[in-house]
mmCIF file of C-alpha atoms in Angstrom:
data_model
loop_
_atom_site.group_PDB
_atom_site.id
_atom_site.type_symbol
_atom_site.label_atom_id
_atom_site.label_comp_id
_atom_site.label_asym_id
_atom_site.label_seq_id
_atom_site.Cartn_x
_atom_site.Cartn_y
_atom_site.Cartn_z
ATOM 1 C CA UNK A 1 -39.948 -70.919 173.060
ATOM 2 C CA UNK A 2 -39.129 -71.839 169.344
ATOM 3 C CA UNK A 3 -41.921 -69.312 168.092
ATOM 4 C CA UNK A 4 -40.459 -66.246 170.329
ATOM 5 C CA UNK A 5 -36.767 -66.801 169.289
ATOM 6 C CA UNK A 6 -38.714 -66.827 165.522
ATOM 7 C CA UNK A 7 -40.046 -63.537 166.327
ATOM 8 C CA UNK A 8 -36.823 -62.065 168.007
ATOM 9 C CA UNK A 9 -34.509 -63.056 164.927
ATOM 10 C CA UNK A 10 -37.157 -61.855 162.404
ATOM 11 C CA UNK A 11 -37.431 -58.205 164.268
ATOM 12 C CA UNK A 12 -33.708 -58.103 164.958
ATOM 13 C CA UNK A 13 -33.366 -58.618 161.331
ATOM 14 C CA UNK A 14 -35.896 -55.621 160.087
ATOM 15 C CA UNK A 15 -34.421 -53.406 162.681
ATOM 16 C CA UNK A 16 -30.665 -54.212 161.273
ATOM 17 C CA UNK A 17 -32.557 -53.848 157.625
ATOM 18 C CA UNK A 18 -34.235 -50.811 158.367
ATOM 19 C CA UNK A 19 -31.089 -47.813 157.827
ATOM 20 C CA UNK A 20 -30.615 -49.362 154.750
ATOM 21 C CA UNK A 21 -34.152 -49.219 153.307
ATOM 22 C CA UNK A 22 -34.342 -45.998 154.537
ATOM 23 C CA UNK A 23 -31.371 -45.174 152.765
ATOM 24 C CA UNK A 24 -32.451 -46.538 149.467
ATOM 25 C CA UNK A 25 -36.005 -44.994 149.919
ATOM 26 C CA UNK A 26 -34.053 -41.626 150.418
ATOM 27 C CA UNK A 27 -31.294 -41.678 147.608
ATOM 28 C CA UNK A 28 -33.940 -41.080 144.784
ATOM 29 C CA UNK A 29 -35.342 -37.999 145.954
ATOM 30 C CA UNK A 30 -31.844 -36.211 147.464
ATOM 31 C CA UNK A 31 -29.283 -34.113 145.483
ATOM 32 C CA UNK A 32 -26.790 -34.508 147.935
ATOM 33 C CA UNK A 33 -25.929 -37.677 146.088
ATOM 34 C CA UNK A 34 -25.438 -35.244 142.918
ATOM 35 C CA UNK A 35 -21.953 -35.061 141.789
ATOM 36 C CA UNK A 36 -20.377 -31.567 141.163
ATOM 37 C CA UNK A 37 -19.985 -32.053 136.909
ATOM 38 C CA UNK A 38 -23.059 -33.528 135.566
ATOM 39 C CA UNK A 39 -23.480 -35.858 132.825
ATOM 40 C CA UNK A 40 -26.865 -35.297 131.255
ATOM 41 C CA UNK A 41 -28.591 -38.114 128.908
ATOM 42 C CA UNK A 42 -30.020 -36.144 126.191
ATOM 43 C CA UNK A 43 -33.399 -37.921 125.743
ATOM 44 C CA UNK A 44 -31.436 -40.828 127.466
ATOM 45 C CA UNK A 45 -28.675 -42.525 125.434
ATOM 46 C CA UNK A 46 -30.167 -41.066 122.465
ATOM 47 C CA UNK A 47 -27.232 -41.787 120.206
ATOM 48 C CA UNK A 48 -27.705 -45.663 120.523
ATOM 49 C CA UNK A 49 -31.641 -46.119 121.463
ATOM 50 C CA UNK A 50 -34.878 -44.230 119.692
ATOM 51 C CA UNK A 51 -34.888 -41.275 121.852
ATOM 52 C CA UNK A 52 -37.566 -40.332 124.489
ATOM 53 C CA UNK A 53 -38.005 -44.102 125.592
ATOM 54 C CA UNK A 54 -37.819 -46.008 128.763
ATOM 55 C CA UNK A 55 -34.911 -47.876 126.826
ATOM 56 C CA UNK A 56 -32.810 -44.932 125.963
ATOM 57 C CA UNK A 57 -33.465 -43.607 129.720
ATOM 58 C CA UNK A 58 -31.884 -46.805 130.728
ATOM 59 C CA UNK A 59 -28.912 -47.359 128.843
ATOM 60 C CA UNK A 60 -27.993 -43.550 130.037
ATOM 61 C CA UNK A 61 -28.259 -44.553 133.482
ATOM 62 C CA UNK A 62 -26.221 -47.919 132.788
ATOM 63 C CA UNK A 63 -23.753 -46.108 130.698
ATOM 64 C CA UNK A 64 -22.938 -43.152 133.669
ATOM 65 C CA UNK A 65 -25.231 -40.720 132.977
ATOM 66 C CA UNK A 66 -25.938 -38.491 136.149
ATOM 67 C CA UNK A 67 -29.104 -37.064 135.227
ATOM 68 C CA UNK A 68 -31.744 -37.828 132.504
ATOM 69 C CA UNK A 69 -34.128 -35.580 130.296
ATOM 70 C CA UNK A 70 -37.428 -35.977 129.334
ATOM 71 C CA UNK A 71 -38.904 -33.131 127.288
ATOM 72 C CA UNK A 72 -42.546 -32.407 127.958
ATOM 73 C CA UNK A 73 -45.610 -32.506 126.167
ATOM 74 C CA UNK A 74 -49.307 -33.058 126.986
ATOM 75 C CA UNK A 75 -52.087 -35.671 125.596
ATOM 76 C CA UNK A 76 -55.664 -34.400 124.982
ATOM 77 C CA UNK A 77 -56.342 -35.742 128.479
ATOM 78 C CA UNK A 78 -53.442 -33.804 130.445
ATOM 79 C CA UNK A 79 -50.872 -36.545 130.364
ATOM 80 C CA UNK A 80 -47.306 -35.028 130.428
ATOM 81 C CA UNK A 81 -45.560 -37.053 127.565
ATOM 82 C CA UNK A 82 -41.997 -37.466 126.644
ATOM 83 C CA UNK A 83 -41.450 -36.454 123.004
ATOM 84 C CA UNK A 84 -39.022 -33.989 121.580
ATOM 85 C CA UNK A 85 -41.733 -32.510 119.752
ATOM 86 C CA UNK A 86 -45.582 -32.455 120.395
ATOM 87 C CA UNK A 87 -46.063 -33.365 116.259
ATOM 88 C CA UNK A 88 -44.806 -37.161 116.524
ATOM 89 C CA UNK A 89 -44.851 -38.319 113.534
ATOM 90 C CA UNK A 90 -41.059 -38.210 113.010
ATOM 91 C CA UNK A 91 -41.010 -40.347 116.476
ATOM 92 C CA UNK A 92 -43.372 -42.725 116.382
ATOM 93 C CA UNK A 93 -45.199 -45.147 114.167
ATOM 94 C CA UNK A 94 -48.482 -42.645 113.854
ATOM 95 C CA UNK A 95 -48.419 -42.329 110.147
ATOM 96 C CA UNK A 96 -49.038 -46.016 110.114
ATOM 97 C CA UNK A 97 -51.634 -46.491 112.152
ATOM 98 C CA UNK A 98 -55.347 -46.142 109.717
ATOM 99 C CA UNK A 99 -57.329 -45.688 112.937
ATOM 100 C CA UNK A 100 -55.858 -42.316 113.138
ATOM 101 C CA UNK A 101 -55.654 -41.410 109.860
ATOM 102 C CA UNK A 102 -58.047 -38.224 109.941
ATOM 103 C CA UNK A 103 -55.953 -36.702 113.212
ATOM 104 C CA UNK A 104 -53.475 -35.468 110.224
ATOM 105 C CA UNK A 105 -53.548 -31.844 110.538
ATOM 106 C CA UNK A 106 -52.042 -28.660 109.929
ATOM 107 C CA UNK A 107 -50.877 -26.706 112.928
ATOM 108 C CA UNK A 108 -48.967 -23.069 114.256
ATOM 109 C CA UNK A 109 -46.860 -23.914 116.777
ATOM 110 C CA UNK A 110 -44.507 -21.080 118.118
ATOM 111 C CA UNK A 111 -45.168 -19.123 115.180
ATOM 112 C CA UNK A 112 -43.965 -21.715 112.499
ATOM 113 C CA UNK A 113 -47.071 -24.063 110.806
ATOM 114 C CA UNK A 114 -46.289 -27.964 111.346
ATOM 115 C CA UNK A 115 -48.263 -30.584 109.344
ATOM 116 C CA UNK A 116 -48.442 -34.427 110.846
ATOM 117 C CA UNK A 117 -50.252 -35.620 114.295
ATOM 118 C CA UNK A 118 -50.019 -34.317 117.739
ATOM 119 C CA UNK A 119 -49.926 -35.635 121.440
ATOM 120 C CA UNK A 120 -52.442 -32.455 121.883
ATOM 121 C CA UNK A 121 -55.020 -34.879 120.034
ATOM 122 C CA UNK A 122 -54.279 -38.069 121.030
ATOM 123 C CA UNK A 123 -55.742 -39.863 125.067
ATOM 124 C CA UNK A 124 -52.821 -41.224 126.835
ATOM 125 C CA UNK A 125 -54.502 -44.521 125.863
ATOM 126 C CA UNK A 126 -54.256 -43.988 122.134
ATOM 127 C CA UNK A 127 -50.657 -42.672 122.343
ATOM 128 C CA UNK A 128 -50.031 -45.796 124.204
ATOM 129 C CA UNK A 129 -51.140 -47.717 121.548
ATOM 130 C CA UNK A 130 -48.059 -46.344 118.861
ATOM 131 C CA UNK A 131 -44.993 -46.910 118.960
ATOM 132 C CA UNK A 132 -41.463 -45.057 118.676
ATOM 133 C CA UNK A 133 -38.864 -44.844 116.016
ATOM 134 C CA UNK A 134 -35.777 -43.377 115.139
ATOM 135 C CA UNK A 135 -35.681 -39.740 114.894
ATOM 136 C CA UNK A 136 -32.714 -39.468 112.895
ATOM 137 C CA UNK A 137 -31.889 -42.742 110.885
ATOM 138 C CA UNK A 138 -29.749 -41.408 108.731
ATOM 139 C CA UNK A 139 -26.937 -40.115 111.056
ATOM 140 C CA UNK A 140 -27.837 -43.202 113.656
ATOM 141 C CA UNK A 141 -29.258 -46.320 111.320
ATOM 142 C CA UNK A 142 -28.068 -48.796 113.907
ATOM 143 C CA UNK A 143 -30.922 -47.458 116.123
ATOM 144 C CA UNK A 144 -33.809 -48.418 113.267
ATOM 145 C CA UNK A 145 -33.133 -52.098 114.552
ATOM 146 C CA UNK A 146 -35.528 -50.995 117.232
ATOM 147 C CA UNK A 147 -37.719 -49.042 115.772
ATOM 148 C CA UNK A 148 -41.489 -50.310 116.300
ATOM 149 C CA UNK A 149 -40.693 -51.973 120.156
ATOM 150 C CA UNK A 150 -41.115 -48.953 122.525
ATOM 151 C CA UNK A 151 -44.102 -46.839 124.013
ATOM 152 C CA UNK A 152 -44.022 -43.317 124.637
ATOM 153 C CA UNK A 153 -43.436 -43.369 127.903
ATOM 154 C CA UNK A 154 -45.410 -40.451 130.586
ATOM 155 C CA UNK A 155 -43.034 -38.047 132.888
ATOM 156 C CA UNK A 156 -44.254 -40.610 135.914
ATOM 157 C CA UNK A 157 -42.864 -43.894 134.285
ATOM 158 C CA UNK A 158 -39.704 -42.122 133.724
ATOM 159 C CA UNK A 159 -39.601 -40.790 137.188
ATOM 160 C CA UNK A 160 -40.233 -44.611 138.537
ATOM 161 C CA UNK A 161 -37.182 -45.554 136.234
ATOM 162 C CA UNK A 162 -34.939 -42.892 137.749
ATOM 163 C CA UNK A 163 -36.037 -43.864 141.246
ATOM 164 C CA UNK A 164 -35.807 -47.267 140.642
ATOM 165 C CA UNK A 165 -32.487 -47.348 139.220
ATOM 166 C CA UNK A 166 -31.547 -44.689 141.864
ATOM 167 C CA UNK A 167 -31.721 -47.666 144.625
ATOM 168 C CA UNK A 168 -30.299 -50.686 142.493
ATOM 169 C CA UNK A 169 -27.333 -48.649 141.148
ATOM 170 C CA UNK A 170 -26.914 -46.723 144.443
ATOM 171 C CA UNK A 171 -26.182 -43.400 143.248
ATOM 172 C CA UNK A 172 -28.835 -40.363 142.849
ATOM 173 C CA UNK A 173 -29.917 -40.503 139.198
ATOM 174 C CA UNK A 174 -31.760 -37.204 138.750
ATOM 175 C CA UNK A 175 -34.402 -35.888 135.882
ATOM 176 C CA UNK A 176 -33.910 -32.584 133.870
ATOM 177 C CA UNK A 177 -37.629 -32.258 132.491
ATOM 178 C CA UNK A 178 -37.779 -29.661 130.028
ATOM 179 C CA UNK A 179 -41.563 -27.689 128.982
ATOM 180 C CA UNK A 180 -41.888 -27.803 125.623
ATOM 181 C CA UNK A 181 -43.623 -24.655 123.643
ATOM 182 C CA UNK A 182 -45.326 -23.808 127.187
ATOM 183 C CA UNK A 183 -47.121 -20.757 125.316
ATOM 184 C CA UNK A 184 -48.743 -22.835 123.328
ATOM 185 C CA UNK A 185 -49.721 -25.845 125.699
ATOM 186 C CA UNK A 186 -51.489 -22.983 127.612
ATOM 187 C CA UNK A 187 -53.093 -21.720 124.355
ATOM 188 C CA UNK A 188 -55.043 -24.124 124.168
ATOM 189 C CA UNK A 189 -56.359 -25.225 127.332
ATOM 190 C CA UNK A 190 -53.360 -27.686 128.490
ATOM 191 C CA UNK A 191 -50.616 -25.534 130.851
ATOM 192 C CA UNK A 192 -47.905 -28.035 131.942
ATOM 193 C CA UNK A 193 -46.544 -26.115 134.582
ATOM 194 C CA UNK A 194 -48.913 -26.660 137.714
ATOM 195 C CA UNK A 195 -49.115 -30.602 136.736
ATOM 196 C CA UNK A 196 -45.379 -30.567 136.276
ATOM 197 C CA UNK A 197 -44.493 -29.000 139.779
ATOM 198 C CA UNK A 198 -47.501 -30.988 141.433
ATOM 199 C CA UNK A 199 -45.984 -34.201 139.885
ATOM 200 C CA UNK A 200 -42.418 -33.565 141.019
ATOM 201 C CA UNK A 201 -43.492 -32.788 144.380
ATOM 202 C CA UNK A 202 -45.353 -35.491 144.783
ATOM 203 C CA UNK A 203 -42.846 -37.926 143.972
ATOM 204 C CA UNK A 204 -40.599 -36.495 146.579
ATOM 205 C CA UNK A 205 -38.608 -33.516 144.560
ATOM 206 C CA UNK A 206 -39.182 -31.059 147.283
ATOM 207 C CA UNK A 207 -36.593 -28.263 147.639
ATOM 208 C CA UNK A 208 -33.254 -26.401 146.505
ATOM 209 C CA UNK A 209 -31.188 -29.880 146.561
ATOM 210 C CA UNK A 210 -33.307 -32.339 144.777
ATOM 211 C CA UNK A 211 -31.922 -34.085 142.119
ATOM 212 C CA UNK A 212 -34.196 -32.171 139.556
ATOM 213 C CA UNK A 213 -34.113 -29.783 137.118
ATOM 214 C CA UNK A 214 -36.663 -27.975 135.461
ATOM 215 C CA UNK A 215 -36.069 -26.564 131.836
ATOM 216 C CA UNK A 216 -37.373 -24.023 129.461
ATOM 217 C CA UNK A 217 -36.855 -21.394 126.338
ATOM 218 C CA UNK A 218 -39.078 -19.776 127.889
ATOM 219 C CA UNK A 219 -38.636 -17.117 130.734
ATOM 220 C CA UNK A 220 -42.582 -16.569 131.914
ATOM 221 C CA UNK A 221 -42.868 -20.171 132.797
ATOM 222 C CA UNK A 222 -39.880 -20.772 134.607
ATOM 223 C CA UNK A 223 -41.073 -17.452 136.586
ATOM 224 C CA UNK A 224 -44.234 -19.016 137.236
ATOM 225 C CA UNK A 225 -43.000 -22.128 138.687
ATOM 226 C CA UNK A 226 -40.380 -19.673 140.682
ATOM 227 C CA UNK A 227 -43.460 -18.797 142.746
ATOM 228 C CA UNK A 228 -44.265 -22.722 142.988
ATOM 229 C CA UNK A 229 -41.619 -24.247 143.854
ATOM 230 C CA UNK A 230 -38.100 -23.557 144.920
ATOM 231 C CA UNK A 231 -36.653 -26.756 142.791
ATOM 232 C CA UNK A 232 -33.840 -25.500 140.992
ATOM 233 C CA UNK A 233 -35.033 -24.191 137.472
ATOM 234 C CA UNK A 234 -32.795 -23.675 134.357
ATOM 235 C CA UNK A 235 -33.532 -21.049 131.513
ATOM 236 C CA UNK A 236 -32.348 -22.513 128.197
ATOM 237 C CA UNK A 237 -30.623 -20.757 125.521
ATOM 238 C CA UNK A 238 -30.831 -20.738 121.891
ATOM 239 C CA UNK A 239 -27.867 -19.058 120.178
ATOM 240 C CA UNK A 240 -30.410 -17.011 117.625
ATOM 241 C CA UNK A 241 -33.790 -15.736 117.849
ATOM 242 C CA UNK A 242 -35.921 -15.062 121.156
ATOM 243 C CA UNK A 243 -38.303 -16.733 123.701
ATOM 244 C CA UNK A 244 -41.816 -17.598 122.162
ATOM 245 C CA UNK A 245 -43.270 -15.855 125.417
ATOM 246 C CA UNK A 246 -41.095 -12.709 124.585
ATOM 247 C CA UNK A 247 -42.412 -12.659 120.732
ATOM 248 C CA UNK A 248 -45.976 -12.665 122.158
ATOM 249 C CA UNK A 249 -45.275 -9.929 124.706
ATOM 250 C CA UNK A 250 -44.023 -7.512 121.829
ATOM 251 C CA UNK A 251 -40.330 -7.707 123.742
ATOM 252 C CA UNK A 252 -37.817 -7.279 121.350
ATOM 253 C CA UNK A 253 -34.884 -9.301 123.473
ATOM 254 C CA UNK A 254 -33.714 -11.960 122.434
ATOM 255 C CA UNK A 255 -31.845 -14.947 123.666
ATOM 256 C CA UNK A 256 -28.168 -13.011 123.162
ATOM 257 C CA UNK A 257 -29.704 -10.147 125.163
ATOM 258 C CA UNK A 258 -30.591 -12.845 128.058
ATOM 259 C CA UNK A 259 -26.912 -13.760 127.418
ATOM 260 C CA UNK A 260 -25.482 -11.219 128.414
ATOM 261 C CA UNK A 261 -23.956 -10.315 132.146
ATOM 262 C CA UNK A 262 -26.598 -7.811 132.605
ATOM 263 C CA UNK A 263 -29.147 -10.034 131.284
ATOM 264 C CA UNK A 264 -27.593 -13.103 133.350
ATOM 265 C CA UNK A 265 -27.877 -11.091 136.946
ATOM 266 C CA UNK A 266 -31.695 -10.945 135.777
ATOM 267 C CA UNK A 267 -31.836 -14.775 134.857
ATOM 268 C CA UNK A 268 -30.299 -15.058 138.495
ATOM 269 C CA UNK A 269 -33.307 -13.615 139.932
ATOM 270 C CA UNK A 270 -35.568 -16.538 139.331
ATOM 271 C CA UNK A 271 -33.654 -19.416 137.772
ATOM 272 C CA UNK A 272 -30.655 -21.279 139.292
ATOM 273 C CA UNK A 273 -28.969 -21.913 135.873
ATOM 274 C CA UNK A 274 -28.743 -21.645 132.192
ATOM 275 C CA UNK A 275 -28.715 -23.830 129.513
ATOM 276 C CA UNK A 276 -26.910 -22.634 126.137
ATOM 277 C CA UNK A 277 -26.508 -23.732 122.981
ATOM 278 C CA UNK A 278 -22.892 -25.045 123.212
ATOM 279 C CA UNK A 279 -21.526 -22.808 120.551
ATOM 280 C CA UNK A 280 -22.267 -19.822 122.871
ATOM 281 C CA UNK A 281 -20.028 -20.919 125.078
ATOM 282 C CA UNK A 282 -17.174 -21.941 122.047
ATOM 283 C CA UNK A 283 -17.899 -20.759 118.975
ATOM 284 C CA UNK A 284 -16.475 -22.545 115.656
ATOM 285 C CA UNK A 285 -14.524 -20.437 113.544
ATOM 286 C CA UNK A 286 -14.671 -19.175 110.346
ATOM 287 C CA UNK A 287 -13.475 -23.020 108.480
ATOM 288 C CA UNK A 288 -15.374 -24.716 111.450
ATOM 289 C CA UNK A 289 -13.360 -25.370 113.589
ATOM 290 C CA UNK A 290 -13.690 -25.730 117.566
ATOM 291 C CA UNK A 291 -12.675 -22.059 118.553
ATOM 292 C CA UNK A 292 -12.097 -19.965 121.572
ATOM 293 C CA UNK A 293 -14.024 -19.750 124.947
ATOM 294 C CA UNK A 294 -16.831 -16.762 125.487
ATOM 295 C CA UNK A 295 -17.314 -14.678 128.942
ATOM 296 C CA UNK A 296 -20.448 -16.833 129.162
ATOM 297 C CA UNK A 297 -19.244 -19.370 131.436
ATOM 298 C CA UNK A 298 -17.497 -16.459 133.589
ATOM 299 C CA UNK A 299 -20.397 -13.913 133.490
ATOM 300 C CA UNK A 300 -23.029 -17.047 134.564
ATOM 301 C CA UNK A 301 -20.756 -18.055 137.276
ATOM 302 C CA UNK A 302 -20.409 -14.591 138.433
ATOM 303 C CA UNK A 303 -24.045 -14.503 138.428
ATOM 304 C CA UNK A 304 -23.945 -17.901 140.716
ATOM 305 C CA UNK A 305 -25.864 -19.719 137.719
ATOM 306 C CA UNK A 306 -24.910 -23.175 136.958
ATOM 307 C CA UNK A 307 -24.208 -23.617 133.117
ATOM 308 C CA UNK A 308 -25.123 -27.148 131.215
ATOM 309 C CA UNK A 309 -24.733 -26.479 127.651
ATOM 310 C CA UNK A 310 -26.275 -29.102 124.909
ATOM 311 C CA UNK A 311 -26.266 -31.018 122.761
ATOM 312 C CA UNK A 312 -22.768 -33.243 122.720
ATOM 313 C CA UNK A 313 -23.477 -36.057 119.915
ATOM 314 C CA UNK A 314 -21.106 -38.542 118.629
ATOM 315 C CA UNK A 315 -21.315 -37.946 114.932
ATOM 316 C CA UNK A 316 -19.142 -35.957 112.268
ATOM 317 C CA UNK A 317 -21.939 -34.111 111.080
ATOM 318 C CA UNK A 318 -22.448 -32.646 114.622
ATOM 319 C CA UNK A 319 -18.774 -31.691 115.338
ATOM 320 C CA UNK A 320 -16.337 -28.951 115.078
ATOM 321 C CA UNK A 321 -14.767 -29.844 111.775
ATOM 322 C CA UNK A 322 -11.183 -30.413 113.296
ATOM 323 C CA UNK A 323 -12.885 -33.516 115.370
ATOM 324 C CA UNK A 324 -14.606 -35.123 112.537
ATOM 325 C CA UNK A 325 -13.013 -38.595 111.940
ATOM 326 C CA UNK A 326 -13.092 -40.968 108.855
ATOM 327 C CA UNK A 327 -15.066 -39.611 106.215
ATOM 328 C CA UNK A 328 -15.871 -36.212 107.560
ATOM 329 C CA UNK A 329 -18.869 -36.292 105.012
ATOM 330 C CA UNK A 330 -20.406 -39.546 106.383
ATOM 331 C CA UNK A 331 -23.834 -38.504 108.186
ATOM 332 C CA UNK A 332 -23.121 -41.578 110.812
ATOM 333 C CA UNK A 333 -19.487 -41.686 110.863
ATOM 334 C CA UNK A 334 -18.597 -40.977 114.670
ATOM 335 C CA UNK A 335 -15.645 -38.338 115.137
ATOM 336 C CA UNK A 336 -14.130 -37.284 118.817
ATOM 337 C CA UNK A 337 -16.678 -36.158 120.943
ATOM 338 C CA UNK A 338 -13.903 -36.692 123.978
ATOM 339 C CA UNK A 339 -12.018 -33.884 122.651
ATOM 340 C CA UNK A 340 -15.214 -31.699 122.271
ATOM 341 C CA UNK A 341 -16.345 -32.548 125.830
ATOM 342 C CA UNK A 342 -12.767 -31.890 126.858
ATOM 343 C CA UNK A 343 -12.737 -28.447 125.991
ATOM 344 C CA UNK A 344 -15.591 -27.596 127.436
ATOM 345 C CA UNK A 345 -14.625 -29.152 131.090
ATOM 346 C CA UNK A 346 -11.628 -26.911 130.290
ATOM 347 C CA UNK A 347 -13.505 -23.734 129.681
ATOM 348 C CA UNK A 348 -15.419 -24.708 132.942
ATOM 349 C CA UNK A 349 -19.135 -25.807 132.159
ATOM 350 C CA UNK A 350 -20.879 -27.578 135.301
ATOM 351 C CA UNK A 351 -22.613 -30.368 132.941
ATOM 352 C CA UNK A 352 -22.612 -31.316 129.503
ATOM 353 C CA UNK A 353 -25.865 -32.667 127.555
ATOM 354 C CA UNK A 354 -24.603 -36.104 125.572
ATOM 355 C CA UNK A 355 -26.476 -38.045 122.954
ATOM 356 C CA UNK A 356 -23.532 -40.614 124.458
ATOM 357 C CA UNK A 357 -23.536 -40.902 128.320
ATOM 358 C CA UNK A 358 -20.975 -43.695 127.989
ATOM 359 C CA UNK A 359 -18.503 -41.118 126.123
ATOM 360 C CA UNK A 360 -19.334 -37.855 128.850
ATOM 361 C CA UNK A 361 -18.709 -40.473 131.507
ATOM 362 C CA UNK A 362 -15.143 -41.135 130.316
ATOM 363 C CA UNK A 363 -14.087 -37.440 130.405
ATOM 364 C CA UNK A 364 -15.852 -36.312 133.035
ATOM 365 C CA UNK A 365 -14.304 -39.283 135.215
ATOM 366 C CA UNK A 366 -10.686 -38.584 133.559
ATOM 367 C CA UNK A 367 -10.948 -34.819 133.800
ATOM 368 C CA UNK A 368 -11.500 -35.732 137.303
ATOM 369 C CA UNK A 369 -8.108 -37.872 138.270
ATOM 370 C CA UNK A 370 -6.145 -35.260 137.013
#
């Protein structure tokens, strides 16, 4: 008698258990969670931990961010990577390390020639073995102190973080993986963007409302994973020059040409957003100012495309010269990024990309109870 009442309360329990596990199984993987304004954690919390590291994923997610973005790279064995770049030695300890000492090369990437070490060369289990540091110590020297402590962490760690945080936290925190110099990648034997899509997919990012977004410069990519996927895709902007793929082609367009409302109705065929530089959607004026709003925000929405411009970042050097604070020459001095964020909420952005999560959070959140 004992042992069945045992049995009874222990299977009452899981069934009482069970919409809440299925629940917290569920709220990784589903965009509904997804609010409408996003606040995107450039690299993570980028302006407080080494960027590109489980550590600066997590202090985004703990300080509000939304969504978090890994760019992309591959290791010699087909590893997708997080680094901003695919030459690391401004991100990790590499230069260091004597072991790899003779991978020091000279390289062409997207048309300009790099010299240092790259993930292209390196196993997953030798990249494993370095060790990331501060990209930018001068404007952020705080975040030396932890320099030397973090891997480089692979697109499926980071996806376990976001998922794993997802169900502790109880909100949706989604990923915003971006390809880095795709052309390239496929150059030379390693295309990212069957192993990206297969990855996603397989984690659960299935459809037009997960909480993903794929990211390029590139426009033959993102039209490649168009026809694998219907995950919502995002063509990035860069407020000069023109899409590596484009260059290759022999097409003359360039990113202003994409731009433009003609050029965004296009976009709208096989991308669900755009990313711009955030100066294309307010330029600076002539004394550098924070200026007036573009049609870019009004010719994308007419287009339906979602617009996230980047980068937000705390410091005076990367601010409209009215927002600078303190010592407007100091490389680390932080100035009002609120007020920058601000005017772009005003001007009608879906999502900002913040070296700060803590700082988009804010305005989003008081932009919001207004």
């Amino acid at each position: 008698m004992k042992r069945t009442f045992i049995k009874a309360v222990l299977f009452a329990s899981a069934c009482a258990l069970m919409p809440l596990q299925a629940q917290s199984a569920d709220i990784g993987t589903k965009q509904g969670h997804l609010p409408k304004v996003l606040v995107i954690g450039h690299r993570g919390a980028s302006a407080l931990r080494p960027e590109h590291t489980l550590a600066a994923y997590t202090k985004a997610i703990q300080d509000g961010a939304d969504v978090i973005e890994p760019d992309l790279v591959s290791t010699r064995d087909g590893v997708l990577v997080a680094r901003h770049e695919n030459e690391i030695s401004g991100t990790t300890d590499v230069a260091e390390k004597p072991e790899f000492a003779g991978r020091k090369t000279t390289k062409t990437i997207d048309g300009v020639q790099f010299t240092g070490w790259f993930t292209e060369d390196f196993t997953l289990a030798e990249l494993k073995t370095l060790r990331a540091k501060e990209r930018i110590p001068v404007n952020r020297p705080a975040n030396t102190q932890y320099d030397r402590q973090f891997e480089v962490p692979t697109l499926q760690e980071i996806i376990d973080l976001a998922q794993r945080m997802s169900r502790e936290t109880r909100r949706t925190i989604g990923i915003y993986p971006e390809t880095k110099h795709p052309s390239y990648f496929k150059s030379i034997g390693l295309p990212m963007e069957r192993r990206l899509v297969d990855t996603l997919h397989a984690n659960g990012y299935k459809g037009k409302n997960a909480p993903v977004f794929i990211q390029s410069f590139e426009v033959s990519n993102l039209k490649e994973m168009r026809a694998m996927t219907d995950l919502p895709l995002v063509q990035l902007l860069s407020a000069s020059g023109q899409p590596e793929d484009f260059r290759l082609s022999g097409d003359s367009r360039g990113y202003r040409d994409i731009a433009s409302a003609a050029g965004l109705l296009e976009v709208a065929t096989y991308a669900d957003g755009i990313g711009p530089a955030k100066d294309m959607v307010i330029p600076r004026d002539a004394s550098g100012n924070l200026g007036s709003a573009t049609s870019l925000v009004r010719d994308a929405h007419a287009a339906k495309l979602l617009v996230h411009p980047y980068t937000f970042r705390p410091e005076n050097p990367f601010l409209p010269v009215n927002l600078r604070l303190g010592n407007p020459a100091s490389p680390s001095q932080r100035g009002n990024m609120e007020a920058e964020i601000a005017a772009f909420l005003d001007a009608g952005v879906d999502g900002v990309f913040t070296d700060d999560p803590a700082i988009g959070r804010a305005v989003v959140d008081a932009r919001g109870k207004k």
